[in-house]
Amino acid sequence: MTSWRLLWRSLIFYRRTNLAVMLGAAVGAAVLAGALVVGDSVRHSLQRFAVLRLGRVKVTLAAGDRFFRDGLATDLTADFGGSVAPVMQLRGVAWNEDGTARANRVQVLGVDERFWALAPGAPPPVLPDEDGVVLNRYLADRLGAAVGDQVVLRIETPATLPRTVVLASRDQATLAMRWTVRSIASDEAFGRFGLQADQLPPDTAFLSLPRLQRQLDLPGRANLLLAASEVLPEAVSGAIRRRWRLADAELELRQLPLVPMEPLDPRGPGAYELRSRRVFVDPTVGPAVEMATRQTTGILTYFVNELRRGDRATPYSMVTAIGQPNALFDQLDDDQILINQWLAVDLEAVPG
């Protein structure tokens, strides 16, 4: 018997076993091929979504609830060698004109033409103007809105203090305005823009940056920068350090008028005051100031409900604590206080 004849008889005799092996191999090959195809398709979809979300953006500077100069974008353009767009990014709620449809988690973006230059494709046919808004396709579908319709946006206004702080104002925490839909932004027209790595597209409303700045009383401010340049992180940090100003940290340096204070003037000639529009100076600012000059004095002014002496009380006052060393206050013990003449008269208080 030849080897070929033996092989043929073996295949015939074990035909059922061989058929099961062949079917198993076929199913395994199909599963592996399908997994490769699906994986390649998913990878391609993720890459496409990332491009649609980010467009030509390579570098971002996100400040959250902090606002820097929108002129910082112009300053950084030369360093980055490409377009840099300032953006005001806020949260809001939107509903249609008759109130039958509502979107609760809306990304509100104040943008100008520099933002649309970073889009993955062409920008919308009509950009937001003073009274108009551009909706992305997802928000327009949720509200059932079309070009020419009226929509209402209630925007969370920025606060100098967190809403949970006692001193924080809870009045005018939001701003509601009616806008006319100028156009609908497709994914290719930056309608899918977002910095969160999320497969669900955000509901986005695009407003005119100058108009939004005026409405929020934040002229020339932004809290997000987008750049198209592919620069190294070290170069980005160096450029920001060179271009950063006190105003970008929401700080202001004032020269104080020299008013004589008898018997001692704790400031002396050439006194300056570093103030924060956020009420409290950030913890990192104090050491930086001390490194610049050792002649510094920390000051904390806070609100108190009442100052009382016996049956006399003065409501809603400000108390200021001044750090050491300070010649005017070195004479005070821990349980002593200086008051001004007005409070002394109001409380009928005298030394002791």
mmCIF file of C-alpha atoms in Angstrom:
data_model
loop_
_atom_site.group_PDB
_atom_site.id
_atom_site.type_symbol
_atom_site.label_atom_id
_atom_site.label_comp_id
_atom_site.label_asym_id
_atom_site.label_seq_id
_atom_site.Cartn_x
_atom_site.Cartn_y
_atom_site.Cartn_z
ATOM 1 C CA MET A 1 0.000 0.000 0.000
ATOM 2 C CA THR A 2 1.371 3.355 -1.021
ATOM 3 C CA SER A 3 1.530 6.335 1.292
ATOM 4 C CA TRP A 4 -1.019 8.255 -0.822
ATOM 5 C CA ARG A 5 -3.487 5.370 -0.635
ATOM 6 C CA LEU A 6 -3.011 5.190 3.142
ATOM 7 C CA LEU A 7 -3.638 8.928 3.443
ATOM 8 C CA TRP A 8 -6.795 8.737 1.362
ATOM 9 C CA ARG A 9 -8.235 5.850 3.366
ATOM 10 C CA SER A 10 -7.421 7.681 6.591
ATOM 11 C CA LEU A 11 -9.304 10.761 5.418
ATOM 12 C CA ILE A 12 -12.298 8.646 4.437
ATOM 13 C CA PHE A 13 -12.323 6.676 7.671
ATOM 14 C CA TYR A 14 -11.972 9.794 9.912
ATOM 15 C CA ARG A 15 -14.131 11.951 7.664
ATOM 16 C CA ARG A 16 -16.417 13.122 10.481
ATOM 17 C CA THR A 17 -13.527 14.152 12.721
ATOM 18 C CA ASN A 18 -11.734 15.877 9.872
ATOM 19 C CA LEU A 19 -14.908 17.727 8.887
ATOM 20 C CA ALA A 20 -15.321 19.040 12.463
ATOM 21 C CA VAL A 21 -11.713 20.246 12.491
ATOM 22 C CA MET A 22 -12.164 21.987 9.140
ATOM 23 C CA LEU A 23 -15.366 23.687 10.283
ATOM 24 C CA GLY A 24 -13.727 24.804 13.527
ATOM 25 C CA ALA A 25 -10.758 26.250 11.650
ATOM 26 C CA ALA A 26 -13.122 28.072 9.265
ATOM 27 C CA VAL A 27 -15.132 29.574 12.118
ATOM 28 C CA GLY A 28 -11.939 30.646 13.934
ATOM 29 C CA ALA A 29 -10.560 32.269 10.798
ATOM 30 C CA ALA A 30 -13.851 34.105 10.244
ATOM 31 C CA VAL A 31 -13.877 35.380 13.825
ATOM 32 C CA LEU A 32 -10.284 36.599 13.604
ATOM 33 C CA ALA A 33 -10.869 38.268 10.246
ATOM 34 C CA GLY A 34 -14.036 39.944 11.532
ATOM 35 C CA ALA A 35 -12.247 41.179 14.656
ATOM 36 C CA LEU A 36 -9.480 42.694 12.554
ATOM 37 C CA VAL A 37 -11.987 44.384 10.276
ATOM 38 C CA VAL A 38 -14.075 45.695 13.186
ATOM 39 C CA GLY A 39 -10.996 46.865 15.079
ATOM 40 C CA ASP A 40 -9.712 48.718 12.051
ATOM 41 C CA SER A 41 -13.141 50.270 11.562
ATOM 42 C CA VAL A 42 -13.336 51.371 15.227
ATOM 43 C CA ARG A 43 -9.824 52.789 15.088
ATOM 44 C CA HIS A 44 -10.690 54.739 11.959
ATOM 45 C CA SER A 45 -13.914 56.021 13.557
ATOM 46 C CA LEU A 46 -12.091 57.166 16.696
ATOM 47 C CA GLN A 47 -9.469 58.954 14.638
ATOM 48 C CA ARG A 48 -12.145 60.639 12.557
ATOM 49 C CA PHE A 49 -14.080 61.765 15.658
ATOM 50 C CA ALA A 50 -10.868 63.162 17.169
ATOM 51 C CA VAL A 51 -10.150 65.158 14.015
ATOM 52 C CA LEU A 52 -13.714 66.493 13.966
ATOM 53 C CA ARG A 53 -13.531 67.447 17.655
ATOM 54 C CA LEU A 54 -10.170 69.202 17.469
ATOM 55 C CA GLY A 55 -9.841 70.265 13.847
ATOM 56 C CA ARG A 56 -6.405 71.825 13.379
ATOM 57 C CA VAL A 57 -5.965 72.483 17.107
ATOM 58 C CA LYS A 58 -2.661 71.179 18.495
ATOM 59 C CA VAL A 59 -2.195 73.280 21.655
ATOM 60 C CA THR A 60 -4.781 74.439 24.186
ATOM 61 C CA LEU A 61 -4.610 76.687 27.233
ATOM 62 C CA ALA A 62 -7.739 76.193 29.362
ATOM 63 C CA ALA A 63 -8.218 78.433 32.413
ATOM 64 C CA GLY A 64 -11.617 77.182 33.563
ATOM 65 C CA ASP A 65 -13.277 79.886 35.670
ATOM 66 C CA ARG A 66 -10.253 82.209 35.276
ATOM 67 C CA PHE A 67 -10.132 84.852 32.552
ATOM 68 C CA PHE A 68 -6.994 86.213 30.893
ATOM 69 C CA ARG A 69 -6.531 88.862 28.193
ATOM 70 C CA ASP A 70 -7.796 87.836 24.788
ATOM 71 C CA GLY A 71 -4.806 89.842 23.521
ATOM 72 C CA LEU A 72 -2.640 86.987 24.800
ATOM 73 C CA ALA A 73 -3.672 85.127 21.634
ATOM 74 C CA THR A 74 -2.196 87.897 19.494
ATOM 75 C CA ASP A 75 0.984 87.939 21.600
ATOM 76 C CA LEU A 76 1.457 84.183 21.216
ATOM 77 C CA THR A 77 0.796 84.068 17.475
ATOM 78 C CA ALA A 78 4.360 85.068 16.628
ATOM 79 C CA ASP A 79 5.809 82.545 19.108
ATOM 80 C CA PHE A 80 3.676 79.635 17.930
ATOM 81 C CA GLY A 81 4.090 80.420 14.247
ATOM 82 C CA GLY A 82 0.410 79.805 13.543
ATOM 83 C CA SER A 83 -3.095 80.973 14.255
ATOM 84 C CA VAL A 84 -4.086 81.325 17.928
ATOM 85 C CA ALA A 85 -7.772 81.813 18.751
ATOM 86 C CA PRO A 86 -9.194 83.210 22.010
ATOM 87 C CA VAL A 87 -12.437 81.602 23.149
ATOM 88 C CA MET A 88 -14.834 82.210 26.019
ATOM 89 C CA GLN A 89 -16.143 78.819 27.139
ATOM 90 C CA LEU A 90 -19.166 78.718 29.468
ATOM 91 C CA ARG A 91 -22.017 76.420 30.451
ATOM 92 C CA GLY A 92 -25.655 77.048 29.798
ATOM 93 C CA VAL A 93 -29.170 75.823 29.206
ATOM 94 C CA ALA A 94 -31.122 76.266 25.966
ATOM 95 C CA TRP A 95 -34.738 75.923 24.927
ATOM 96 C CA ASN A 96 -36.741 76.710 21.835
ATOM 97 C CA GLU A 97 -39.075 79.684 21.417
ATOM 98 C CA ASP A 98 -42.247 78.008 22.658
ATOM 99 C CA GLY A 99 -40.485 76.132 25.467
ATOM 100 C CA THR A 100 -41.436 72.658 24.248
ATOM 101 C CA ALA A 101 -37.820 71.449 23.911
ATOM 102 C CA ARG A 102 -34.892 71.987 26.243
ATOM 103 C CA ALA A 103 -31.186 71.080 26.464
ATOM 104 C CA ASN A 104 -29.615 71.232 29.928
ATOM 105 C CA ARG A 105 -25.892 70.756 29.306
ATOM 106 C CA VAL A 106 -25.017 73.216 26.596
ATOM 107 C CA GLN A 107 -21.479 74.235 25.744
ATOM 108 C CA VAL A 108 -21.583 77.997 25.085
ATOM 109 C CA LEU A 109 -18.607 79.295 23.096
ATOM 110 C CA GLY A 110 -17.809 82.932 22.395
ATOM 111 C CA VAL A 111 -15.690 82.889 19.235
ATOM 112 C CA ASP A 112 -14.488 85.047 16.372
ATOM 113 C CA GLU A 113 -13.104 84.364 12.896
ATOM 114 C CA ARG A 114 -9.836 82.995 14.316
ATOM 115 C CA PHE A 115 -11.727 80.063 15.830
ATOM 116 C CA TRP A 116 -13.295 79.075 12.528
ATOM 117 C CA ALA A 117 -9.863 79.134 10.868
ATOM 118 C CA LEU A 118 -9.051 76.044 12.971
ATOM 119 C CA ALA A 119 -12.065 74.046 11.754
ATOM 120 C CA PRO A 120 -11.436 70.641 10.123
ATOM 121 C CA GLY A 121 -13.406 71.788 7.066
ATOM 122 C CA ALA A 122 -15.167 74.905 5.890
ATOM 123 C CA PRO A 123 -16.884 77.083 8.554
ATOM 124 C CA PRO A 124 -20.682 77.460 8.603
ATOM 125 C CA PRO A 125 -22.114 79.549 5.756
ATOM 126 C CA VAL A 126 -23.210 82.270 8.214
ATOM 127 C CA LEU A 127 -21.211 83.069 11.365
ATOM 128 C CA PRO A 128 -22.688 84.372 14.645
ATOM 129 C CA ASP A 129 -23.231 88.125 14.742
ATOM 130 C CA GLU A 130 -24.335 90.580 17.436
ATOM 131 C CA ASP A 131 -27.822 89.078 17.730
ATOM 132 C CA GLY A 132 -27.309 85.675 16.157
ATOM 133 C CA VAL A 133 -26.191 82.234 17.253
ATOM 134 C CA VAL A 134 -24.818 79.239 15.371
ATOM 135 C CA LEU A 135 -26.020 75.893 16.731
ATOM 136 C CA ASN A 136 -24.334 72.613 16.079
ATOM 137 C CA ARG A 137 -26.429 69.934 14.449
ATOM 138 C CA TYR A 138 -27.001 68.010 17.691
ATOM 139 C CA LEU A 139 -28.353 70.996 19.633
ATOM 140 C CA ALA A 140 -30.488 72.088 16.675
ATOM 141 C CA ASP A 141 -32.025 68.593 16.459
ATOM 142 C CA ARG A 142 -32.643 68.491 20.215
ATOM 143 C CA LEU A 143 -34.448 71.852 20.134
ATOM 144 C CA GLY A 144 -36.086 71.285 16.771
ATOM 145 C CA ALA A 145 -34.597 74.615 15.651
ATOM 146 C CA ALA A 146 -33.923 75.764 12.098
ATOM 147 C CA VAL A 147 -32.262 78.801 10.562
ATOM 148 C CA GLY A 148 -34.275 81.926 11.416
ATOM 149 C CA ASP A 149 -35.844 80.478 14.595
ATOM 150 C CA GLN A 150 -35.549 82.085 18.015
ATOM 151 C CA VAL A 151 -33.844 80.217 20.866
ATOM 152 C CA VAL A 152 -33.243 81.224 24.471
ATOM 153 C CA LEU A 153 -29.877 80.663 26.156
ATOM 154 C CA ARG A 154 -29.451 80.917 29.908
ATOM 155 C CA ILE A 155 -25.723 81.212 30.549
ATOM 156 C CA GLU A 156 -23.991 80.651 33.876
ATOM 157 C CA THR A 157 -22.225 83.948 34.565
ATOM 158 C CA PRO A 158 -18.628 83.826 35.819
ATOM 159 C CA ALA A 159 -18.130 84.651 39.491
ATOM 160 C CA THR A 160 -15.097 86.040 41.290
ATOM 161 C CA LEU A 161 -15.788 83.577 44.104
ATOM 162 C CA PRO A 162 -17.166 80.036 44.092
ATOM 163 C CA ARG A 163 -20.940 80.012 44.601
ATOM 164 C CA THR A 164 -20.499 77.989 47.804
ATOM 165 C CA VAL A 165 -18.526 80.760 49.557
ATOM 166 C CA VAL A 166 -20.564 82.831 52.026
ATOM 167 C CA LEU A 167 -19.511 86.136 50.446
ATOM 168 C CA ALA A 168 -20.332 84.987 46.922
ATOM 169 C CA SER A 169 -23.263 86.764 45.315
ATOM 170 C CA ARG A 170 -26.150 84.549 44.301
ATOM 171 C CA ASP A 171 -27.902 87.317 42.413
ATOM 172 C CA GLN A 172 -27.606 87.259 38.641
ATOM 173 C CA ALA A 173 -25.903 83.862 38.687
ATOM 174 C CA THR A 174 -27.242 83.329 35.177
ATOM 175 C CA LEU A 175 -27.959 85.493 32.157
ATOM 176 C CA ALA A 176 -30.865 84.668 29.838
ATOM 177 C CA MET A 177 -31.008 86.075 26.310
ATOM 178 C CA ARG A 178 -32.942 85.413 23.119
ATOM 179 C CA TRP A 179 -30.942 84.730 19.948
ATOM 180 C CA THR A 180 -31.737 84.161 16.276
ATOM 181 C CA VAL A 181 -30.328 81.018 14.677
ATOM 182 C CA ARG A 182 -28.089 82.111 11.782
ATOM 183 C CA SER A 183 -26.864 78.703 10.643
ATOM 184 C CA ILE A 184 -26.347 75.072 11.677
ATOM 185 C CA ALA A 185 -22.752 73.871 12.037
ATOM 186 C CA SER A 186 -22.050 70.377 10.730
ATOM 187 C CA ASP A 187 -19.283 68.170 12.136
ATOM 188 C CA GLU A 188 -16.936 69.315 9.370
ATOM 189 C CA ALA A 189 -17.705 72.962 10.271
ATOM 190 C CA PHE A 190 -16.487 72.464 13.878
ATOM 191 C CA GLY A 191 -19.953 71.545 15.134
ATOM 192 C CA ARG A 192 -18.443 68.633 17.046
ATOM 193 C CA PHE A 193 -15.763 70.759 18.757
ATOM 194 C CA GLY A 194 -14.939 69.691 22.303
ATOM 195 C CA LEU A 195 -11.907 69.105 24.495
ATOM 196 C CA GLN A 196 -13.391 66.121 26.309
ATOM 197 C CA ALA A 197 -12.469 62.702 24.904
ATOM 198 C CA ASP A 198 -16.086 61.611 24.673
ATOM 199 C CA GLN A 199 -17.850 59.692 21.917
ATOM 200 C CA LEU A 200 -21.059 61.620 22.563
ATOM 201 C CA PRO A 201 -20.973 64.987 20.764
ATOM 202 C CA PRO A 202 -21.721 68.053 22.937
ATOM 203 C CA ASP A 203 -24.673 70.372 22.433
ATOM 204 C CA THR A 204 -22.912 73.589 21.420
ATOM 205 C CA ALA A 205 -24.030 77.160 20.806
ATOM 206 C CA PHE A 206 -21.543 79.531 19.135
ATOM 207 C CA LEU A 207 -21.887 83.245 19.960
ATOM 208 C CA SER A 208 -19.981 86.352 18.928
ATOM 209 C CA LEU A 209 -17.014 86.756 21.295
ATOM 210 C CA PRO A 210 -17.204 90.598 21.517
ATOM 211 C CA ARG A 211 -20.946 90.477 22.196
ATOM 212 C CA LEU A 212 -20.607 87.826 24.893
ATOM 213 C CA GLN A 213 -17.777 89.780 26.534
ATOM 214 C CA ARG A 214 -19.959 92.882 26.728
ATOM 215 C CA GLN A 215 -22.949 90.989 28.064
ATOM 216 C CA LEU A 216 -20.884 89.451 30.868
ATOM 217 C CA ASP A 217 -19.006 92.702 31.569
ATOM 218 C CA LEU A 218 -15.705 90.978 30.770
ATOM 219 C CA PRO A 219 -14.306 93.153 27.961
ATOM 220 C CA GLY A 220 -11.190 91.770 26.318
ATOM 221 C CA ARG A 221 -11.240 88.531 28.345
ATOM 222 C CA ALA A 222 -11.179 84.839 27.443
ATOM 223 C CA ASN A 223 -10.639 81.580 29.303
ATOM 224 C CA LEU A 224 -9.523 79.294 26.475
ATOM 225 C CA LEU A 225 -6.790 79.541 23.841
ATOM 226 C CA LEU A 226 -6.550 77.272 20.810
ATOM 227 C CA ALA A 227 -3.452 77.084 18.600
ATOM 228 C CA ALA A 228 -2.737 75.182 15.393
ATOM 229 C CA SER A 229 1.040 75.121 15.742
ATOM 230 C CA GLU A 230 2.855 71.883 16.572
ATOM 231 C CA VAL A 231 5.301 73.183 19.180
ATOM 232 C CA LEU A 232 7.007 71.346 22.004
ATOM 233 C CA PRO A 233 5.518 71.645 25.502
ATOM 234 C CA GLU A 234 8.710 73.364 26.697
ATOM 235 C CA ALA A 235 8.346 75.992 23.975
ATOM 236 C CA VAL A 236 4.701 76.557 24.916
ATOM 237 C CA SER A 237 5.573 77.084 28.588
ATOM 238 C CA GLY A 238 8.414 79.437 27.695
ATOM 239 C CA ALA A 239 6.229 81.506 25.361
ATOM 240 C CA ILE A 240 3.492 81.834 27.969
ATOM 241 C CA ARG A 241 5.998 82.902 30.623
ATOM 242 C CA ARG A 242 7.326 85.622 28.310
ATOM 243 C CA ARG A 243 3.903 86.909 27.328
ATOM 244 C CA TRP A 244 2.078 86.511 30.644
ATOM 245 C CA ARG A 245 1.013 89.708 32.402
ATOM 246 C CA LEU A 246 -0.508 90.491 35.785
ATOM 247 C CA ALA A 247 -3.858 91.074 34.080
ATOM 248 C CA ASP A 248 -3.762 87.479 32.801
ATOM 249 C CA ALA A 249 -3.722 86.298 36.420
ATOM 250 C CA GLU A 250 -6.575 88.718 37.251
ATOM 251 C CA LEU A 251 -4.200 90.833 39.340
ATOM 252 C CA GLU A 252 -3.738 94.597 39.412
ATOM 253 C CA LEU A 253 -0.799 96.639 40.708
ATOM 254 C CA ARG A 254 -1.690 100.113 41.987
ATOM 255 C CA GLN A 255 0.540 102.883 43.270
ATOM 256 C CA LEU A 256 -0.938 104.149 46.513
ATOM 257 C CA PRO A 257 -1.309 107.884 47.173
ATOM 258 C CA LEU A 258 0.933 108.863 50.068
ATOM 259 C CA VAL A 259 -1.468 110.127 52.729
ATOM 260 C CA PRO A 260 0.375 110.907 56.006
ATOM 261 C CA MET A 261 -0.723 108.641 58.843
ATOM 262 C CA GLU A 262 0.260 109.937 62.262
ATOM 263 C CA PRO A 263 2.171 108.990 64.224
ATOM 264 C CA LEU A 264 3.629 106.397 61.816
ATOM 265 C CA ASP A 265 3.225 105.796 58.090
ATOM 266 C CA PRO A 266 3.763 102.022 57.632
ATOM 267 C CA ARG A 267 4.119 102.284 53.863
ATOM 268 C CA GLY A 268 6.788 104.902 53.385
ATOM 269 C CA PRO A 269 7.578 106.317 49.939
ATOM 270 C CA GLY A 270 6.812 104.349 46.806
ATOM 271 C CA ALA A 271 4.138 102.029 48.201
ATOM 272 C CA TYR A 272 2.234 99.728 45.854
ATOM 273 C CA GLU A 273 -0.818 97.561 46.290
ATOM 274 C CA LEU A 274 -1.322 94.224 44.534
ATOM 275 C CA ARG A 275 -5.040 93.437 44.288
ATOM 276 C CA SER A 276 -7.021 90.488 42.987
ATOM 277 C CA ARG A 277 -10.413 90.899 41.325
ATOM 278 C CA ARG A 278 -11.214 87.463 42.742
ATOM 279 C CA VAL A 279 -11.210 88.954 46.263
ATOM 280 C CA PHE A 280 -8.569 86.522 47.552
ATOM 281 C CA VAL A 281 -5.024 86.354 46.238
ATOM 282 C CA ASP A 282 -4.041 82.838 45.205
ATOM 283 C CA PRO A 283 -1.647 80.998 47.551
ATOM 284 C CA THR A 284 1.054 80.884 44.864
ATOM 285 C CA VAL A 285 1.046 84.664 44.407
ATOM 286 C CA GLY A 286 2.259 85.554 47.911
ATOM 287 C CA PRO A 287 5.595 83.688 47.740
ATOM 288 C CA ALA A 288 6.175 85.048 44.218
ATOM 289 C CA VAL A 289 5.752 88.617 45.483
ATOM 290 C CA GLU A 290 8.066 87.941 48.409
ATOM 291 C CA MET A 291 10.711 86.679 45.995
ATOM 292 C CA ALA A 292 10.422 89.930 44.031
ATOM 293 C CA THR A 293 10.699 92.171 47.101
ATOM 294 C CA ARG A 294 11.064 91.506 50.796
ATOM 295 C CA GLN A 295 9.236 94.696 51.751
ATOM 296 C CA THR A 296 5.773 93.145 51.615
ATOM 297 C CA THR A 297 2.800 93.172 53.947
ATOM 298 C CA GLY A 298 -0.175 90.853 53.550
ATOM 299 C CA ILE A 299 -3.634 92.371 53.976
ATOM 300 C CA LEU A 300 -6.925 90.497 54.374
ATOM 301 C CA THR A 301 -10.223 92.382 54.349
ATOM 302 C CA TYR A 302 -13.351 90.418 55.190
ATOM 303 C CA PHE A 303 -17.036 91.057 55.800
ATOM 304 C CA VAL A 304 -18.563 90.765 59.270
ATOM 305 C CA ASN A 305 -22.233 90.803 60.193
ATOM 306 C CA GLU A 306 -21.987 93.017 63.238
ATOM 307 C CA LEU A 307 -19.663 94.998 65.518
ATOM 308 C CA ARG A 308 -21.133 95.496 69.010
ATOM 309 C CA ARG A 309 -20.308 97.379 72.201
ATOM 310 C CA GLY A 310 -22.877 96.866 74.941
ATOM 311 C CA ASP A 311 -26.299 97.710 73.548
ATOM 312 C CA ARG A 312 -24.891 99.603 70.554
ATOM 313 C CA ALA A 313 -24.179 97.752 67.301
ATOM 314 C CA THR A 314 -22.957 98.551 63.808
ATOM 315 C CA PRO A 315 -24.117 96.019 61.205
ATOM 316 C CA TYR A 316 -22.386 94.880 58.033
ATOM 317 C CA SER A 317 -18.843 96.150 58.343
ATOM 318 C CA MET A 318 -15.410 95.357 56.977
ATOM 319 C CA VAL A 319 -12.547 94.134 59.155
ATOM 320 C CA THR A 320 -8.982 94.294 57.897
ATOM 321 C CA ALA A 321 -6.056 92.255 59.206
ATOM 322 C CA ILE A 322 -2.562 93.442 58.342
ATOM 323 C CA GLY A 323 0.419 91.137 58.453
ATOM 324 C CA GLN A 324 3.679 91.646 60.279
ATOM 325 C CA PRO A 325 6.087 93.341 60.411
ATOM 326 C CA ASN A 326 4.173 96.604 60.478
ATOM 327 C CA ALA A 327 5.140 99.466 62.749
ATOM 328 C CA LEU A 328 1.610 100.795 63.120
ATOM 329 C CA PHE A 329 0.233 97.489 64.394
ATOM 330 C CA ASP A 330 3.221 96.124 66.327
ATOM 331 C CA GLN A 331 1.779 97.830 69.417
ATOM 332 C CA LEU A 332 -1.392 95.717 69.280
ATOM 333 C CA ASP A 333 -1.849 92.535 71.295
ATOM 334 C CA ASP A 334 -3.740 89.573 69.878
ATOM 335 C CA ASP A 335 -6.976 90.643 71.608
ATOM 336 C CA GLN A 336 -6.802 94.322 70.569
ATOM 337 C CA ILE A 337 -8.179 96.178 67.580
ATOM 338 C CA LEU A 338 -7.955 99.618 65.981
ATOM 339 C CA ILE A 339 -11.182 101.253 64.815
ATOM 340 C CA ASN A 340 -11.774 104.372 62.742
ATOM 341 C CA GLN A 341 -13.391 107.552 64.015
ATOM 342 C CA TRP A 342 -16.755 106.822 62.399
ATOM 343 C CA LEU A 343 -17.116 103.462 64.171
ATOM 344 C CA ALA A 344 -15.915 104.974 67.448
ATOM 345 C CA VAL A 345 -18.692 107.567 67.287
ATOM 346 C CA ASP A 346 -21.325 105.037 66.239
ATOM 347 C CA LEU A 347 -20.457 102.651 69.115
ATOM 348 C CA GLU A 348 -19.489 105.453 71.562
ATOM 349 C CA ALA A 349 -16.227 103.581 72.010
ATOM 350 C CA VAL A 350 -12.970 104.963 73.488
ATOM 351 C CA PRO A 351 -9.563 103.339 74.041
ATOM 352 C CA GLY A 352 -9.855 100.552 76.564
#
